Amino acid sequence: MIRLVVLLVAVCGCLGVNAQAQNSRVQVDLPSQLFENVTDKFDLSTLSSQVNEFDSFFLEAMVQRQKGNNDAAFDLLRHCIEINPEASEAYYYLSQYYTLLKDNDKAMEMVQRAAELSPDEVTYQETLMDAYISRRDYKKAAAVGEVIYDRHKDREDILELLLRLYSQVEDYDSAIGILNRLETINGKSERLSYTKSEIYSRKGDKEAAIAEMKGLSERYPNDMGYLAMYGDMLMMNNQTEQALDIYRRILQEEPRNVRTLVSMLNYYREAGDSVAADTTLEGLLLNPDVPTEQKMTLMRQEVMRSEELGGDSTRVLALFAKMLAQPQEDADIATLCAAYMGLKEMPRDSIARVLEQVLEIEPDNAGARLQLVSYAWNDDDNDRVISLCQEAREYNPEEMAFYYYQGMAYYKKNEKDQALSAFQNGIGVINDDSNPEIVSDFYAIMGDLLHQKGLAREAFEAYDSCLQWKDDNIMCLNNYAYYLSERGEQLERAEQMSFRTLKADPKNATYLDTYAWILFMQKRYAEAKVYIEQALQNDSDVSAVIVEHAGDIYIMNKEPERALELWRQAQQADSGNKILARKIKLKKYIKQ
C-alpha cells in the first residue's frame, strides 16, 4: 500500500513532484491499468473509487505542470487548497507560480504556509529562507536557518550562511556562537580565529579580540604568520607599542617577512613617516620573496596616492625603473608601467621601450604588440607595421587584427600581391566571435585587390562576403556598385547599393559619380545629369574620372559643347587617356 502520487513519480520519473514533500494521508491499492499512458489526462471518474479528491486533482496538476500547461496547473493547485487547506505541497508549488506572476507577497504567503505545515521538509524551509534573504530580511532568514540546522546537524553550509546573516544584522553574540559551533566540529583554525577576533573588534570587545589572536599565536609559536596576525590585531585595537614590539621580533627572525613588512608600511603611513614608508615600500617592491600580484597591488596603491597628492610621476616612474631592472618572471609589472605612462601621457617612444620589454618577457603578448603596431601605423611606418605583424602571426596566429594591419601596410606600399596574401591568410582565423567591422573590411579590401588583378568573379564573391558581415559597409557598396555598372551587370542591384551610400553621405563626390554613372548605364540620362552636376560641385580635387563621366552624360543629353568642355578639362589631368582623346576628336561618346 503506497501513496498514489509517490508511486507514479517513482514509475514515470517525469512529473517533477518532490517525493519527500508528500504527506501520507491516503494509501490505496492501484489497478494495473493505471500505469498505462500515465502522462495523458486522467479520467477522474474512473479513479474516484480508488483515490480521494485531493490526490486526484493534485496529480492532474503535476501532469499539466509537466506538459507546460501552467494555467491549468495553477487553477488545479488552487482548487487543491480549497479541498484541503493543510496541503503543504500545493502551497509550495503555488508559491512558484505566484513568483512567475511577480506577485511576491502572495508567493511569500504560500511558501510560509508550506513551511509552517511541514516543518521537517527541508526544501520548503530553504525556499522560505531564500525568500527572506531576497527581501533582505536577514533576521527572519536566520531564524529559518536555525530551524534547518536543528534538524540537519550535518549541514555546515547552513552554519556558514548563519554566520554571514548574523554578521549582516550585527548580531555579534549569535555570530560568535556560530563560530564556536564550527570550532566544535572542525577544531580551531586560522580562519575561524581571525573571524572571531574581527567580530569581537566590531562588537567593541577589544580584550576578547586580542585574546583570540594571542591564543592562536601561542598555539603555534613557531609560525610567524600567526604572530603577525596577533600584532595586526593589537594595531587594529590601538595597542601600537605592543604591536610594534611583535613586528620587530618577527623581523629579527625573518627580516624579509612580507606580511610584517606590509604591516609596518601601513603603520608608517598612518604615522606620517613618509621616509620610513618609502624605504619600506621600495624594499617590498624589490624583494624577490614578494609575489608579483602583491607588488602589483602595492604599485596600484602608490599610483593612487601619487595622484591624490598632485600626480607627480617622478617617484612612481623611478620605482617602476628599479623593479624592471630586476629579472621578471612575467610581464605584469612592465604592462602596468606602460599603462601608467599612457595615463600620464608620456612620449610614445618612452612607452614603446617599455612595451618592447613586455615582448621580450612575453613574446605572445598581443596587447603590447598591437599597441606598438598602432604607434607605427600612426607614424606611417609601414615596414615596421609589417615586421611587427609578421612576428605576431608566429605567436598569435589566431589574432585577426595582425593580418589586417599587415595587409593594409602592404596595400599602402602598393605591394598588392603581399597584401592579398595577408588578407587571405587572415580569413582562416575568422570565427563567429570575430569583430564584424574588421571582417567586413577584410573582404572589402580583398575585393578591391582581386578586381585590380582582373579577377572580377572572385572580387564580387569577396564583396558579397563583406556585406554578409556588415551590410552597410559604405566603401564596399560604392565599389561593388561601380564595378557592376562598368560591366553592365545587375544594374538594378547596383543602383540600390549606390543609393545607400548617398543616404549615408549625400555630398560625397565619388558616391554621387557612381550613382550618376549607374543611371547613365541604365540610359536614364536626364537623371544622371542631376547627380553628376552635384558630383562636380562637391569634387574638391577635380577628379579626371568624374569630369570625363560628366562629359559622357552631357553628350548623351545632347549638350555637345558642354561635353567637349568637360572632356578637355579631364584630358588636362589625364593626358594619356586615348579613349578620351578619341571622344574629343569624334565629338561623341565611345564605350570603353
XYZ file of C-alpha atoms in Angstrom:
592
model
C 0.000 0.000 0.000
C 1.682 3.195 -1.139
C 0.537 6.693 -1.886
C -0.609 7.265 -5.469
C 1.481 10.373 -6.160
C 4.717 8.940 -4.823
C 4.347 5.705 -6.782
C 3.598 7.483 -10.037
C 6.610 9.751 -9.622
C 8.848 6.770 -8.999
C 7.493 4.901 -12.047
C 7.335 7.790 -14.522
C 10.322 9.798 -13.289
C 8.939 12.820 -15.105
C 6.243 14.570 -13.100
C 8.655 16.803 -11.152
C 6.965 16.106 -7.807
C 9.176 16.224 -4.728
C 8.502 12.823 -3.162
C 9.782 13.960 0.225
C 7.269 16.785 0.151
C 4.228 14.481 0.038
C 2.133 13.679 3.071
C 0.985 10.092 3.671
C -2.659 10.790 4.371
C -4.164 8.342 1.863
C -2.984 4.898 0.795
C -4.765 2.880 -1.860
C -4.424 -0.235 -3.978
C -3.556 0.593 -7.592
C -5.112 -1.233 -10.546
C -2.597 -2.378 -13.172
C -4.214 -0.342 -15.956
C -3.308 2.864 -14.086
C 0.273 2.546 -15.329
C -0.790 2.839 -18.971
C -0.431 6.336 -20.551
C 0.105 7.944 -17.162
C 1.019 11.317 -18.673
C -2.288 11.566 -20.582
C -5.193 13.413 -18.993
C -6.684 11.285 -16.230
C -10.321 10.263 -16.239
C -11.170 11.307 -12.675
C -14.466 9.457 -12.765
C -12.580 6.153 -13.264
C -10.316 6.865 -10.288
C -12.893 8.315 -7.926
C -13.499 4.997 -6.270
C -9.799 4.464 -5.587
C -8.282 7.813 -4.649
C -9.623 10.757 -2.756
C -10.491 14.002 -4.443
C -7.374 15.917 -3.359
C -4.911 13.363 -4.658
C -6.685 13.217 -7.995
C -6.582 16.984 -8.501
C -3.006 17.286 -7.254
C -1.809 14.514 -9.548
C -3.568 16.153 -12.501
C -1.905 19.477 -11.582
C 1.512 17.830 -11.699
C 0.728 16.243 -15.078
C -0.327 19.607 -16.507
C 2.756 21.209 -14.989
C 4.972 18.643 -16.700
C 3.233 19.282 -20.023
C 3.834 23.023 -19.669
C 0.142 23.832 -19.225
C 0.857 26.261 -16.405
C -2.540 27.967 -16.400
C -4.287 24.633 -15.900
C -1.783 23.548 -13.228
C -2.237 26.855 -11.388
C -6.022 26.535 -11.326
C -5.849 22.892 -10.213
C -3.464 23.727 -7.355
C -5.746 26.473 -6.108
C -8.607 24.005 -6.158
C -6.436 21.582 -4.159
C -6.172 24.155 -1.376
C -9.943 24.609 -1.392
C -10.262 20.849 -0.910
C -7.529 20.579 1.736
C -6.282 23.867 3.273
C -3.472 21.993 5.040
C -1.807 20.507 1.943
C 1.731 21.877 2.154
C 2.758 20.580 -1.258
C 0.032 22.585 -3.004
C 1.126 25.789 -1.250
C 4.738 25.098 -2.212
C 4.045 24.747 -5.929
C 1.627 27.678 -5.899
C 4.402 29.869 -4.486
C 6.436 29.175 -7.623
C 3.579 30.247 -9.886
C 2.982 33.440 -7.898
C 6.690 34.210 -8.239
C 6.380 33.860 -12.020
C 3.388 36.207 -11.885
C 5.585 38.677 -9.941
C 3.140 38.622 -7.044
C 5.939 38.386 -4.475
C 3.718 38.952 -1.445
C 1.424 36.090 -2.398
C 4.413 33.882 -3.209
C 5.837 34.603 0.254
C 2.492 33.821 1.862
C 2.352 30.465 0.060
C 5.870 29.345 0.956
C 5.420 30.471 4.566
C 2.313 28.325 4.791
C 4.076 25.339 3.210
C 6.974 25.598 5.664
C 4.584 26.007 8.599
C 2.580 22.918 7.646
C 5.659 20.730 7.002
C 8.466 21.982 9.269
C 10.534 18.847 8.613
C 10.537 19.355 4.835
C 13.956 20.958 4.228
C 13.084 22.047 0.678
C 10.271 24.249 1.958
C 12.435 25.696 4.725
C 15.320 26.502 2.383
C 12.946 28.126 -0.105
C 11.490 30.251 2.697
C 14.976 31.215 3.880
C 15.999 32.229 0.363
C 12.823 34.302 0.039
C 13.647 36.184 3.235
C 17.211 36.777 2.035
C 15.969 38.144 -1.293
C 13.888 40.628 0.709
C 16.904 41.483 2.869
C 15.007 40.286 5.932
C 18.097 38.661 7.374
C 16.755 38.178 10.895
C 13.873 36.021 9.700
C 16.182 34.204 7.313
C 18.493 33.390 10.226
C 15.576 32.083 12.290
C 14.645 29.679 9.485
C 18.300 28.687 9.108
C 18.384 27.717 12.780
C 15.316 25.526 12.248
C 17.023 23.774 9.343
C 20.242 23.189 11.298
C 18.372 21.854 14.323
C 17.013 19.094 12.080
C 20.144 18.588 9.978
C 23.275 18.770 12.114
C 25.465 17.734 9.177
C 24.721 20.962 7.274
C 27.867 23.039 7.820
C 26.842 25.162 4.851
C 23.868 26.356 6.894
C 26.196 27.360 9.740
C 28.352 29.337 7.308
C 25.243 31.073 5.983
C 24.047 31.826 9.504
C 27.436 33.381 10.261
C 27.006 35.777 7.345
C 23.400 36.562 8.252
C 24.176 37.326 11.894
C 27.134 39.471 10.871
C 24.877 41.355 8.438
C 22.405 42.287 11.194
C 25.254 42.942 13.663
C 24.089 40.188 15.997
C 27.665 39.592 17.099
C 26.873 37.257 20.008
C 24.992 34.886 17.713
C 27.778 35.113 15.119
C 30.356 34.141 17.745
C 28.077 31.306 18.810
C 28.113 30.001 15.232
C 31.916 30.192 15.155
C 32.043 28.211 18.387
C 29.862 25.537 16.786
C 32.156 25.404 13.762
C 35.190 25.073 16.033
C 33.498 22.228 17.873
C 33.041 20.424 14.556
C 36.354 21.191 12.855
C 38.654 22.421 15.610
C 40.322 25.817 15.777
C 41.780 27.276 12.607
C 43.328 30.490 11.355
C 40.168 31.489 9.506
C 37.812 30.870 12.391
C 40.055 32.521 14.981
C 40.668 35.571 12.806
C 36.959 35.895 12.011
C 36.057 35.581 15.674
C 38.663 38.164 16.623
C 37.377 40.557 13.960
C 33.798 40.153 15.213
C 34.920 40.829 18.760
C 36.562 44.017 17.482
C 33.377 45.100 15.713
C 31.461 44.357 18.890
C 33.841 46.613 20.810
C 35.285 43.830 22.947
C 38.961 44.605 22.305
C 40.262 42.315 25.027
C 38.445 39.292 23.609
C 39.573 40.189 20.081
C 43.208 40.365 21.129
C 42.964 37.290 23.342
C 41.630 35.211 20.446
C 44.604 36.035 18.224
C 47.039 35.750 21.092
C 45.743 32.252 21.807
C 46.218 31.278 18.156
C 49.806 32.570 18.113
C 50.624 30.759 21.357
C 49.132 27.559 19.988
C 51.559 27.746 17.046
C 54.616 29.577 18.450
C 56.878 28.745 15.508
C 54.525 30.194 12.922
C 55.437 33.831 12.366
C 52.253 34.287 10.322
C 50.047 33.784 13.367
C 52.279 36.047 15.425
C 51.942 38.714 12.735
C 48.157 38.338 12.858
C 48.327 38.873 16.610
C 50.360 42.015 16.003
C 47.836 43.237 13.409
C 45.001 42.754 15.870
C 46.900 44.731 18.523
C 47.466 47.505 15.973
C 43.799 47.415 14.938
C 42.819 47.944 18.579
C 45.244 50.846 19.111
C 47.810 48.937 21.160
C 50.534 50.308 18.925
C 53.657 49.782 21.024
C 52.849 46.147 21.749
C 52.152 45.583 18.054
C 55.462 47.201 17.062
C 57.334 45.012 19.558
C 55.856 41.930 17.911
C 56.700 43.206 14.411
C 60.294 43.870 15.417
C 60.574 40.427 16.956
C 59.332 38.848 13.732
C 61.714 40.894 11.569
C 64.658 39.928 13.754
C 63.981 36.306 12.908
C 62.722 36.857 9.363
C 63.968 40.218 8.007
C 62.060 39.737 4.730
C 58.781 38.624 6.255
C 56.354 40.087 3.719
C 53.246 40.248 5.891
C 55.053 42.081 8.653
C 56.747 44.497 6.259
C 53.339 45.383 4.801
C 52.030 45.941 8.333
C 54.987 48.215 9.057
C 54.377 50.080 5.799
C 50.777 50.737 6.828
C 51.940 51.876 10.270
C 54.495 54.322 8.853
C 51.889 55.802 6.531
C 49.369 56.193 9.340
C 52.077 57.824 11.474
C 53.019 60.206 8.651
C 56.618 58.953 8.483
C 56.976 59.227 4.682
C 60.714 58.474 4.665
C 60.313 55.171 6.515
C 57.221 54.346 4.461
C 59.041 54.976 1.158
C 62.027 52.912 2.267
C 59.803 50.023 3.366
C 57.771 50.152 0.144
C 60.878 50.069 -2.017
C 62.190 47.133 -0.022
C 58.971 45.241 -0.631
C 58.902 46.024 -4.347
C 62.489 44.820 -4.797
C 62.057 41.805 -2.534
C 62.082 38.621 -4.674
C 60.019 36.861 -1.982
C 57.064 39.173 -2.594
C 54.681 37.675 -5.207
C 54.141 39.725 -8.356
C 50.448 40.025 -7.571
C 51.219 41.711 -4.249
C 53.753 44.015 -5.890
C 51.096 44.989 -8.407
C 48.709 45.812 -5.564
C 51.340 47.919 -3.809
C 52.146 49.815 -7.013
C 48.481 50.498 -7.735
C 48.143 51.893 -4.227
C 51.243 54.027 -4.776
C 49.847 55.355 -8.058
C 46.594 56.295 -6.307
C 48.488 58.028 -3.503
C 50.603 59.875 -6.030
C 47.515 61.090 -7.918
C 45.860 62.191 -4.676
C 48.977 64.192 -3.787
C 49.081 66.037 -7.111
C 50.105 63.480 -9.692
C 53.893 63.867 -9.676
C 55.055 60.843 -11.642
C 58.758 61.133 -10.798
C 58.789 58.762 -7.822
C 56.380 56.276 -9.394
C 58.436 56.032 -12.584
C 61.630 55.661 -10.537
C 60.078 52.726 -8.650
C 58.995 51.114 -11.918
C 62.501 51.551 -13.339
C 64.096 49.854 -10.334
C 61.620 46.993 -10.462
C 62.081 46.445 -14.191
C 65.842 46.429 -13.800
C 65.428 43.124 -11.959
C 64.739 39.778 -13.677
C 60.997 39.447 -14.383
C 59.004 36.240 -14.098
C 56.146 37.710 -16.144
C 55.251 40.923 -17.927
C 52.679 42.206 -15.424
C 54.892 44.924 -13.921
C 56.050 46.147 -17.332
C 52.459 46.164 -18.599
C 51.332 48.187 -15.577
C 54.224 50.594 -16.136
C 53.236 51.118 -19.787
C 49.625 51.715 -18.770
C 50.726 54.284 -16.181
C 52.943 56.042 -18.707
C 49.989 56.188 -21.071
C 47.866 57.671 -18.286
C 50.496 60.347 -17.718
C 50.716 60.985 -21.493
C 54.411 60.220 -21.633
C 56.195 60.372 -25.032
C 55.325 57.435 -27.268
C 58.933 56.404 -27.725
C 59.265 56.063 -23.937
C 56.165 53.906 -23.737
C 57.326 51.910 -26.756
C 60.566 50.961 -24.967
C 58.576 49.503 -22.080
C 56.280 47.689 -24.495
C 59.338 46.221 -26.168
C 60.397 44.955 -22.756
C 56.966 43.371 -22.355
C 57.516 41.480 -25.604
C 60.978 40.366 -24.533
C 59.389 38.743 -21.482
C 56.187 37.572 -23.194
C 56.561 37.445 -26.994
C 52.937 36.321 -27.279
C 51.565 39.413 -25.523
C 49.113 40.505 -28.220
C 48.035 43.667 -26.400
C 51.550 45.102 -26.211
C 52.282 44.252 -29.832
C 49.020 45.796 -31.036
C 49.933 48.985 -29.194
C 53.300 49.069 -30.967
C 51.549 48.386 -34.281
C 49.241 51.352 -33.674
C 52.247 53.603 -32.987
C 53.932 52.503 -36.224
C 50.653 52.884 -38.122
C 50.169 56.436 -36.869
C 53.770 57.217 -37.857
C 53.059 55.801 -41.343
C 55.952 53.383 -40.792
C 54.581 50.591 -42.967
C 57.742 48.491 -42.824
C 57.582 48.495 -39.019
C 53.907 47.532 -39.126
C 54.663 44.626 -41.468
C 57.545 43.409 -39.305
C 55.563 43.560 -36.053
C 52.579 41.784 -37.608
C 54.740 39.055 -39.146
C 56.219 38.282 -35.720
C 52.758 38.391 -34.175
C 51.474 35.830 -36.661
C 54.009 33.371 -35.245
C 52.995 33.955 -31.615
C 49.331 34.913 -32.053
C 48.195 33.179 -35.245
C 44.563 33.429 -34.157
C 44.573 37.241 -33.790
C 42.907 38.630 -36.900
C 43.979 42.251 -36.346
C 47.591 41.461 -37.222
C 46.629 40.097 -40.654
C 44.514 43.180 -41.220
C 47.203 45.715 -40.355
C 49.856 43.801 -42.273
C 47.636 43.604 -45.344
C 46.826 47.306 -45.109
C 50.529 48.217 -44.755
C 51.364 46.214 -47.877
C 48.409 47.854 -49.635
C 49.686 51.328 -48.743
C 53.096 50.329 -50.144
C 51.360 49.217 -53.359
C 52.622 45.669 -52.806
C 49.297 44.187 -53.779
C 50.220 40.512 -54.013
C 51.622 40.534 -50.476
C 48.582 42.480 -49.271
C 46.199 39.965 -50.828
C 48.153 37.089 -49.308
C 47.934 38.636 -45.830
C 44.186 39.132 -46.103
C 43.606 35.642 -47.494
C 45.598 34.136 -44.612
C 43.576 36.197 -42.164
C 40.307 34.757 -43.436
C 41.362 31.411 -41.991
C 41.121 32.728 -38.415
C 37.684 34.331 -38.771
C 35.074 32.820 -36.461
C 31.670 33.677 -35.028
C 33.252 35.860 -32.340
C 35.293 37.948 -34.795
C 34.723 41.703 -34.975
C 32.243 42.264 -37.846
C 33.788 45.647 -38.662
C 37.250 44.185 -39.216
C 35.999 41.093 -41.046
C 33.894 43.253 -43.327
C 36.886 45.450 -44.162
C 38.940 42.306 -44.756
C 36.643 41.171 -47.513
C 36.108 44.679 -48.894
C 39.822 45.280 -49.443
C 40.266 41.762 -50.789
C 37.527 42.540 -53.296
C 39.349 45.704 -54.400
C 42.638 43.835 -54.765
C 41.077 40.967 -56.690
C 39.325 43.381 -59.033
C 42.582 45.214 -59.684
C 44.095 41.850 -60.644
C 41.276 41.344 -63.161
C 39.557 38.640 -61.111
C 36.049 40.095 -61.241
C 34.152 36.952 -60.180
C 36.394 36.420 -57.158
C 36.173 40.129 -56.326
C 32.380 40.069 -56.353
C 32.370 36.985 -54.097
C 34.574 38.870 -51.638
C 32.208 41.861 -51.730
C 29.251 39.571 -51.057
C 31.072 38.140 -48.035
C 31.840 41.656 -46.848
C 28.179 42.647 -46.930
C 27.151 39.477 -45.114
C 29.242 40.602 -42.153
C 28.250 44.268 -42.383
C 25.575 45.142 -44.890
C 26.216 48.895 -44.602
C 29.940 48.890 -45.422
C 29.768 52.064 -47.486
C 33.092 51.741 -49.298
C 32.222 48.209 -50.359
C 28.733 49.216 -51.504
C 30.178 52.005 -53.643
C 32.967 49.979 -55.248
C 30.800 46.921 -55.797
C 28.074 49.023 -57.413
C 30.541 50.870 -59.649
C 32.324 47.734 -60.853
C 28.981 46.088 -61.645
C 27.959 49.153 -63.650
C 31.236 49.084 -65.577
C 30.374 45.549 -66.672
C 26.731 46.428 -67.272
C 25.659 43.688 -64.839
C 22.940 43.674 -62.160
C 22.303 47.387 -62.686
C 19.176 47.431 -60.553
C 21.073 45.947 -57.604
C 23.981 48.305 -58.272
C 21.598 51.272 -58.137
C 20.178 50.122 -54.797
C 23.642 49.718 -53.298
C 24.817 53.075 -54.621
C 21.719 54.849 -53.318
C 22.516 53.587 -49.807
C 25.904 55.306 -49.990
C 24.221 58.595 -50.891
C 21.889 58.302 -47.917
C 24.926 57.853 -45.710
C 26.991 60.652 -47.299
C 24.912 62.742 -49.722
C 27.704 65.205 -50.573
C 30.421 62.698 -51.368
C 31.536 63.380 -54.951
C 32.670 59.784 -55.536
C 29.348 58.331 -54.407
C 27.417 60.882 -56.474
C 29.524 59.999 -59.526
C 28.903 56.273 -59.031
C 25.160 56.775 -58.777
C 25.138 59.068 -61.825
C 27.133 56.536 -63.824
C 24.745 53.689 -62.947
C 21.843 55.841 -64.142
C 23.857 56.554 -67.298
C 24.335 52.825 -67.909
C 20.566 52.402 -67.485
C 20.128 55.123 -70.176
C 18.436 57.405 -67.667
C 20.463 60.343 -68.949
C 18.402 63.228 -67.565
C 18.523 61.772 -64.020
C 22.230 61.055 -64.404
C 22.836 64.714 -65.269
C 21.270 65.850 -61.961
C 23.626 63.720 -59.889
C 26.789 64.342 -61.942
C 26.298 68.093 -61.533
C 26.176 67.576 -57.762
C 29.321 65.457 -58.028
C 31.135 68.260 -59.875
C 30.036 70.792 -57.272
C 31.381 68.620 -54.432
C 34.560 67.411 -56.182
C 37.239 69.497 -54.475
C 40.107 67.568 -56.159
C 38.627 67.838 -59.689
C 38.876 64.114 -60.424
C 39.556 63.355 -64.096
C 37.247 60.309 -63.941
C 34.316 62.327 -62.611
C 34.845 65.100 -65.158
C 35.065 62.589 -68.021
C 31.864 60.902 -66.809
C 30.218 64.307 -66.763
C 31.201 64.818 -70.397
C 29.762 61.423 -71.306
C 26.484 62.249 -69.570
C 26.203 65.705 -71.210
C 26.857 64.332 -74.691
C 24.016 61.840 -74.230
C 21.813 64.704 -73.052
C 22.524 66.395 -76.408
C 24.725 69.147 -74.963
C 27.894 68.647 -77.066
C 29.572 71.979 -76.260
C 29.425 71.342 -72.507
C 30.545 67.749 -73.086
C 33.607 68.845 -75.106
C 34.486 71.416 -72.436
C 34.416 68.738 -69.741
C 36.346 66.184 -71.796
C 39.106 68.729 -72.495
C 39.247 69.549 -68.795
C 39.587 65.843 -67.980
C 42.306 65.473 -70.637
C 44.457 68.060 -68.861
C 44.571 65.802 -65.804
C 44.773 62.535 -67.792
C 46.720 63.308 -70.959
C 47.490 59.669 -71.719
C 43.837 58.627 -71.955
C 43.470 57.513 -75.590
C 39.722 56.830 -75.339
C 39.201 60.368 -74.071
C 41.231 61.768 -76.975
C 39.018 59.899 -79.454
C 35.879 61.225 -77.763
C 37.133 64.762 -78.237
C 38.155 64.130 -81.828
C 34.904 62.398 -82.850
C 32.703 64.538 -80.576
C 30.775 61.503 -79.369
C 30.676 59.002 -76.527
C 32.832 55.914 -77.028
C 32.228 52.905 -74.802
C 35.423 51.636 -73.242
